[in-house]
PDB file of C-alpha atoms in Angstrom:
ATOM      1  CA  MET P   1      -0.016   0.037   0.060  1.00 37.00           C
ATOM      2  CA  THR P   2       1.186   3.424  -0.715  1.00 38.00           C
ATOM      3  CA  ASN P   3      -0.267   5.549   1.794  1.00 39.00           C
ATOM      4  CA  ARG P   4       0.556   6.371   5.490  1.00 37.00           C
ATOM      5  CA  GLN P   5      -1.822   5.429   8.382  1.00 38.00           C
ATOM      6  CA  HIS P   6      -1.362   8.566  10.624  1.00 36.00           C
ATOM      7  CA  GLU P   7      -1.772  12.055  10.131  1.00 36.00           C
ATOM      8  CA  SER P   8       0.144  14.823  12.371  1.00 36.00           C
ATOM      9  CA  GLY P   9      -1.716  17.746  13.530  1.00 38.00           C
ATOM     10  CA  GLY P  10      -5.092  16.026  13.001  1.00 39.00           C
ATOM     11  CA  GLY P  11      -7.644  14.864  15.210  1.00 39.00           C
ATOM     12  CA  GLY P  12      -8.472  10.972  15.885  1.00 41.00           C
ATOM     13  CA  GLY P  13     -10.759  10.780  12.482  1.00 45.00           C
ATOM     14  CA  ARG P  14     -10.961   8.015  10.087  1.00 47.00           C
ATOM     15  CA  ARG P  15      -9.429   8.060   6.658  1.00 49.00           C
ATOM     16  CA  VAL P  16      -9.962   5.703   3.584  1.00 51.00           C
ATOM     17  CA  ALA P  17      -6.901   4.268   1.922  1.00 51.00           C
ATOM     18  CA  VAL P  18      -7.239   3.339  -1.548  1.00 48.00           C
ATOM     19  CA  ARG P  19      -4.776   0.478  -2.579  1.00 48.00           C
ATOM     20  CA  GLU P  20      -2.524   1.315  -5.572  1.00 48.00           C
ATOM     21  CA  GLY P  21      -2.748  -1.543  -8.345  1.00 49.00           C
ATOM     22  CA  ALA P  22      -6.392  -2.403  -6.896  1.00 46.00           C
ATOM     23  CA  ASN P  23      -8.965  -4.250  -8.939  1.00 47.00           C
ATOM     24  CA  HIS P  24     -10.130  -1.469 -11.222  1.00 53.00           C
ATOM     25  CA  ALA P  25     -13.030  -3.570 -12.294  1.00 55.00           C
ATOM     26  CA  LEU P  26     -14.741  -2.766  -9.111  1.00 55.00           C
ATOM     27  CA  LEU P  27     -14.277   0.938  -9.481  1.00 86.00           C
ATOM     28  CA  ASP P  28     -17.352   1.985 -11.600  1.00 89.00           C
ATOM     29  CA  ASP P  29     -18.374   5.530 -11.173  1.00 91.00           C
ATOM     30  CA  VAL P  30     -20.600   4.859  -8.144  1.00 93.00           C
ATOM     31  CA  ALA P  31     -17.958   3.019  -6.364  1.00 93.00           C
ATOM     32  CA  LYS P  32     -15.549   5.974  -7.003  1.00 91.00           C
ATOM     33  CA  GLN P  33     -18.313   8.221  -5.548  1.00 93.00           C
ATOM     34  CA  ILE P  34     -18.738   6.053  -2.511  1.00 94.00           C
ATOM     35  CA  ILE P  35     -14.906   6.096  -1.735  1.00 92.00           C
ATOM     36  CA  GLU P  36     -14.785   9.790  -2.317  1.00 90.00           C
ATOM     37  CA  GLN P  37     -17.766  10.072   0.270  1.00 92.00           C
ATOM     38  CA  LEU P  38     -15.702   8.016   2.993  1.00 92.00           C
ATOM     39  CA  GLN P  39     -12.432   9.975   2.164  1.00 88.00           C
ATOM     40  CA  GLU P  40     -14.338  13.007   3.323  1.00 87.00           C
ATOM     41  CA  ASP P  41     -15.569  11.410   6.551  1.00 89.00           C
ATOM     42  CA  GLY P  42     -14.949   7.632   7.193  1.00 89.00           C
ATOM     43  CA  ARG P  43     -17.772   7.844   9.570  1.00 92.00           C
ATOM     44  CA  ARG P  44     -20.386   8.925   7.213  1.00 95.00           C
ATOM     45  CA  PRO P  45     -23.508   6.943   7.554  1.00 95.00           C
ATOM     46  CA  TYR P  46     -24.386   4.369   4.647  1.00 96.00           C
ATOM     47  CA  ALA P  47     -28.008   6.040   4.270  1.00 96.00           C
ATOM     48  CA  THR P  48     -26.226   9.493   3.869  1.00 96.00           C
ATOM     49  CA  ILE P  49     -23.858   8.082   1.135  1.00 96.00           C
ATOM     50  CA  GLY P  50     -26.835   6.190  -0.447  1.00 96.00           C
ATOM     51  CA  LYS P  51     -28.638   9.720  -1.041  1.00 96.00           C
ATOM     52  CA  ALA P  52     -25.442  11.279  -2.372  1.00 96.00           C
ATOM     53  CA  VAL P  53     -24.740   8.426  -4.843  1.00 96.00           C
ATOM     54  CA  GLY P  54     -28.248   7.350  -5.819  1.00 96.00           C
ATOM     55  CA  LEU P  55     -28.494   3.894  -4.036  1.00 96.00           C
ATOM     56  CA  SER P  56     -30.033   2.315  -0.907  1.00 96.00           C
ATOM     57  CA  GLU P  57     -28.382   2.359   2.377  1.00 96.00           C
ATOM     58  CA  ALA P  58     -28.114  -1.771   1.882  1.00 96.00           C
ATOM     59  CA  ALA P  59     -26.594  -1.415  -1.395  1.00 96.00           C
ATOM     60  CA  VAL P  60     -24.011   0.971  -0.134  1.00 96.00           C
ATOM     61  CA  ARG P  61     -23.028  -1.416   2.635  1.00 96.00           C
ATOM     62  CA  GLN P  62     -22.661  -4.137   0.088  1.00 96.00           C
ATOM     63  CA  ARG P  63     -20.425  -2.097  -2.091  1.00 95.00           C
ATOM     64  CA  VAL P  64     -18.192  -0.856   0.836  1.00 95.00           C
ATOM     65  CA  GLN P  65     -18.016  -4.309   1.942  1.00 95.00           C
ATOM     66  CA  ARG P  66     -16.904  -5.617  -1.542  1.00 93.00           C
ATOM     67  CA  LEU P  67     -14.307  -2.685  -1.613  1.00 93.00           C
ATOM     68  CA  LEU P  68     -12.980  -3.992   1.753  1.00 93.00           C
ATOM     69  CA  ASP P  69     -12.900  -7.547   0.916  1.00 93.00           C
ATOM     70  CA  SER P  70     -10.960  -6.904  -2.313  1.00 91.00           C
ATOM     71  CA  GLY P  71      -8.703  -4.821  -0.837  1.00 88.00           C
ATOM     72  CA  VAL P  72      -9.330  -1.798  -2.866  1.00 88.00           C
ATOM     73  CA  MET P  73      -9.705   0.334  -0.009  1.00 89.00           C
ATOM     74  CA  GLN P  74      -9.625   0.154   3.917  1.00 87.00           C
ATOM     75  CA  ILE P  75     -11.128   2.214   6.736  1.00 87.00           C
ATOM     76  CA  VAL P  76      -8.707   3.031   9.523  1.00 84.00           C
ATOM     77  CA  ALA P  77      -8.690   5.542  12.437  1.00 80.00           C
ATOM     78  CA  VAL P  78      -6.046   7.984  11.858  1.00 77.00           C
ATOM     79  CA  THR P  79      -4.206   9.313  14.970  1.00 75.00           C
ATOM     80  CA  ASP P  80      -1.880  12.083  15.694  1.00 75.00           C
ATOM     81  CA  PRO P  81       1.486  10.749  16.761  1.00 75.00           C
ATOM     82  CA  LEU P  82       2.210  13.928  18.723  1.00 74.00           C
ATOM     83  CA  GLN P  83      -0.672  13.119  20.907  1.00 78.00           C
ATOM     84  CA  LEU P  84       0.314   9.658  21.251  1.00 78.00           C
ATOM     85  CA  GLY P  85       3.656  10.370  22.501  1.00 74.00           C
ATOM     86  CA  PHE P  86       5.570  10.202  19.506  1.00 75.00           C
ATOM     87  CA  PRO P  87       6.972  13.530  18.845  1.00 80.00           C
ATOM     88  CA  ARG P  88       9.718  12.756  16.477  1.00 87.00           C
ATOM     89  CA  GLN P  89       8.963  11.620  12.918  1.00 91.00           C
ATOM     90  CA  ALA P  90      11.525  11.005  10.014  1.00 95.00           C
ATOM     91  CA  MET P  91      11.815   9.743   6.724  1.00 96.00           C
ATOM     92  CA  ILE P  92      14.754   7.293   6.081  1.00 98.00           C
ATOM     93  CA  GLY P  93      16.105   6.660   2.825  1.00 98.00           C
ATOM     94  CA  LEU P  94      18.040   3.352   2.517  1.00 98.00           C
ATOM     95  CA  ARG P  95      20.475   1.937  -0.098  1.00 98.00           C
ATOM     96  CA  THR P  96      20.478  -1.867  -0.219  1.00 97.00           C
ATOM     97  CA  ASP P  97      22.092  -4.701  -1.842  1.00 96.00           C
ATOM     98  CA  GLY P  98      20.626  -8.208  -2.632  1.00 91.00           C
ATOM     99  CA  ASP P  99      16.861  -8.984  -2.818  1.00 95.00           C
ATOM    100  CA  LEU P 100      15.139  -5.726  -2.506  1.00 95.00           C
ATOM    101  CA  GLU P 101      11.722  -7.054  -1.917  1.00 96.00           C
ATOM    102  CA  ALA P 102      13.001  -9.222   0.990  1.00 96.00           C
ATOM    103  CA  VAL P 103      14.631  -6.007   2.533  1.00 97.00           C
ATOM    104  CA  ALA P 104      11.325  -4.218   2.336  1.00 97.00           C
ATOM    105  CA  ASP P 105       9.518  -6.796   3.834  1.00 96.00           C
ATOM    106  CA  ARG P 106      11.913  -7.150   6.972  1.00 96.00           C
ATOM    107  CA  LEU P 107      11.817  -3.483   7.440  1.00 97.00           C
ATOM    108  CA  ALA P 108       7.873  -3.476   7.254  1.00 95.00           C
ATOM    109  CA  GLU P 109       7.898  -5.894  10.181  1.00 95.00           C
ATOM    110  CA  LEU P 110       9.379  -3.330  12.576  1.00 93.00           C
ATOM    111  CA  ASP P 111       6.767  -1.771  14.611  1.00 90.00           C
ATOM    112  CA  GLU P 112       8.031   1.706  14.506  1.00 89.00           C
ATOM    113  CA  VAL P 113       8.111   1.803  10.686  1.00 93.00           C
ATOM    114  CA  ASP P 114       4.586   2.859   9.356  1.00 90.00           C
ATOM    115  CA  TYR P 115       5.657   3.230   5.776  1.00 92.00           C
ATOM    116  CA  VAL P 116       7.782   1.255   3.304  1.00 97.00           C
ATOM    117  CA  VAL P 117       8.128   1.874  -0.389  1.00 97.00           C
ATOM    118  CA  ILE P 118      10.589   0.700  -2.986  1.00 97.00           C
ATOM    119  CA  THR P 119      11.710   3.690  -5.101  1.00 96.00           C
ATOM    120  CA  ALA P 120      13.716   4.782  -8.182  1.00 94.00           C
ATOM    121  CA  GLY P 121      16.332   7.261  -7.711  1.00 92.00           C
ATOM    122  CA  SER P 122      19.493   7.668  -5.431  1.00 96.00           C
ATOM    123  CA  PHE P 123      17.504   5.589  -2.638  1.00 98.00           C
ATOM    124  CA  ASP P 124      16.310   2.126  -3.084  1.00 98.00           C
ATOM    125  CA  LEU P 125      13.677   2.337  -0.260  1.00 98.00           C
ATOM    126  CA  LEU P 126      12.017   5.166   1.926  1.00 98.00           C
ATOM    127  CA  THR P 127      10.659   4.155   5.329  1.00 97.00           C
ATOM    128  CA  GLU P 128       8.985   6.544   7.651  1.00 95.00           C
ATOM    129  CA  VAL P 129       9.058   5.929  11.514  1.00 94.00           C
ATOM    130  CA  VAL P 130       7.506   7.524  14.276  1.00 90.00           C
ATOM    131  CA  CYS P 131       9.553   7.838  17.566  1.00 90.00           C
ATOM    132  CA  ARG P 132       9.353   8.850  21.162  1.00 89.00           C
ATOM    133  CA  ASN P 133      12.506  10.925  21.107  1.00 92.00           C
ATOM    134  CA  ASP P 134      15.936  11.242  19.417  1.00 93.00           C
ATOM    135  CA  ASP P 135      17.531   8.387  21.167  1.00 95.00           C
ATOM    136  CA  HIS P 136      14.346   6.210  19.923  1.00 93.00           C
ATOM    137  CA  LEU P 137      15.110   7.497  16.541  1.00 95.00           C
ATOM    138  CA  LEU P 138      18.789   6.686  17.029  1.00 96.00           C
ATOM    139  CA  GLU P 139      17.773   3.180  17.996  1.00 96.00           C
ATOM    140  CA  ILE P 140      15.579   2.682  15.008  1.00 95.00           C
ATOM    141  CA  LEU P 141      18.430   3.684  12.579  1.00 97.00           C
ATOM    142  CA  GLN P 142      20.713   1.030  14.367  1.00 97.00           C
ATOM    143  CA  ARG P 143      17.949  -1.591  13.864  1.00 96.00           C
ATOM    144  CA  LEU P 144      17.338  -0.484  10.319  1.00 96.00           C
ATOM    145  CA  ARG P 145      21.202  -0.784   9.511  1.00 96.00           C
ATOM    146  CA  ALA P 146      21.529  -4.450  11.059  1.00 96.00           C
ATOM    147  CA  VAL P 147      18.889  -5.501   8.600  1.00 96.00           C
ATOM    148  CA  PRO P 148      20.573  -7.879   6.071  1.00 96.00           C
ATOM    149  CA  GLY P 149      20.825  -6.270   2.506  1.00 97.00           C
ATOM    150  CA  VAL P 150      20.894  -2.737   4.107  1.00 97.00           C
ATOM    151  CA  LEU P 151      23.855  -0.827   2.796  1.00 97.00           C
ATOM    152  CA  SER P 152      23.482   2.883   4.197  1.00 97.00           C
ATOM    153  CA  THR P 153      20.703   4.889   5.602  1.00 97.00           C
ATOM    154  CA  GLU P 154      20.085   8.616   5.473  1.00 97.00           C
ATOM    155  CA  ALA P 155      17.545  10.143   7.941  1.00 97.00           C
ATOM    156  CA  PHE P 156      15.305  13.204   7.139  1.00 96.00           C
ATOM    157  CA  VAL P 157      13.761  14.466  10.403  1.00 94.00           C
ATOM    158  CA  TYR P 158      10.385  16.182  10.192  1.00 91.00           C
ATOM    159  CA  LEU P 159      10.606  19.635  11.862  1.00 88.00           C
ATOM    160  CA  LYS P 160       7.108  20.603  10.790  1.00 83.00           C
ATOM    161  CA  LEU P 161       4.175  18.968   8.830  1.00 79.00           C
ATOM    162  CA  ARG P 162       2.349  21.342   6.609  1.00 82.00           C
ATOM    163  CA  LYS P 163       0.392  19.006   4.587  1.00 81.00           C
ATOM    164  CA  GLN P 164      -0.809  15.443   4.453  1.00 77.00           C
ATOM    165  CA  THR P 165      -3.940  14.197   2.851  1.00 76.00           C
ATOM    166  CA  TYR P 166      -5.760  11.082   1.897  1.00 71.00           C
ATOM    167  CA  THR P 167      -8.221  12.697  -0.465  1.00 71.00           C
ATOM    168  CA  TRP P 168      -5.986  12.179  -3.832  1.00 69.00           C
ATOM    169  CA  GLY P 169      -9.368  10.926  -5.455  1.00 67.00           C
ATOM    170  CA  THR P 170     -10.424   7.681  -7.452  1.00 70.00           C
ATOM    171  CA  ALA P 171      -9.296   8.497 -11.023  1.00 66.00           C
TER     172      ALA P 171
END
């Protein structure tokens, strides 16, 4: 999945994540409208969504369940790491050797890592971490560097988050 599951500076709202490479056959115009409704408010009642898209509450419930079951989207609670005691966040670029996907899978197993992507460019992988403090960040960096296949890391510490959104649409 290519999105993150938290949001700094936000409340405890819910967000809908649409998976990249999902089964596009499920995404007719009505499904896209349902997703957009849920991206605006993940707690929006199915009856309200039904009125907006021209379906019954039961039909919306079935459509949402199909989208969830197929992995096209998920509905999650989005938390504010600052309010949960994680004031330090960083993006970490990694250069690797060997099986890139195996390294990515190992990194994804670490609890503090909430985002792992395989990239093109100067880094093979990007990971995002949330930490209690700088000492915790250092500990995580040491654990990342110990993963077989990791050659080097470069940390980009977040000073202030200006924008993070989950409403990129369904096109």
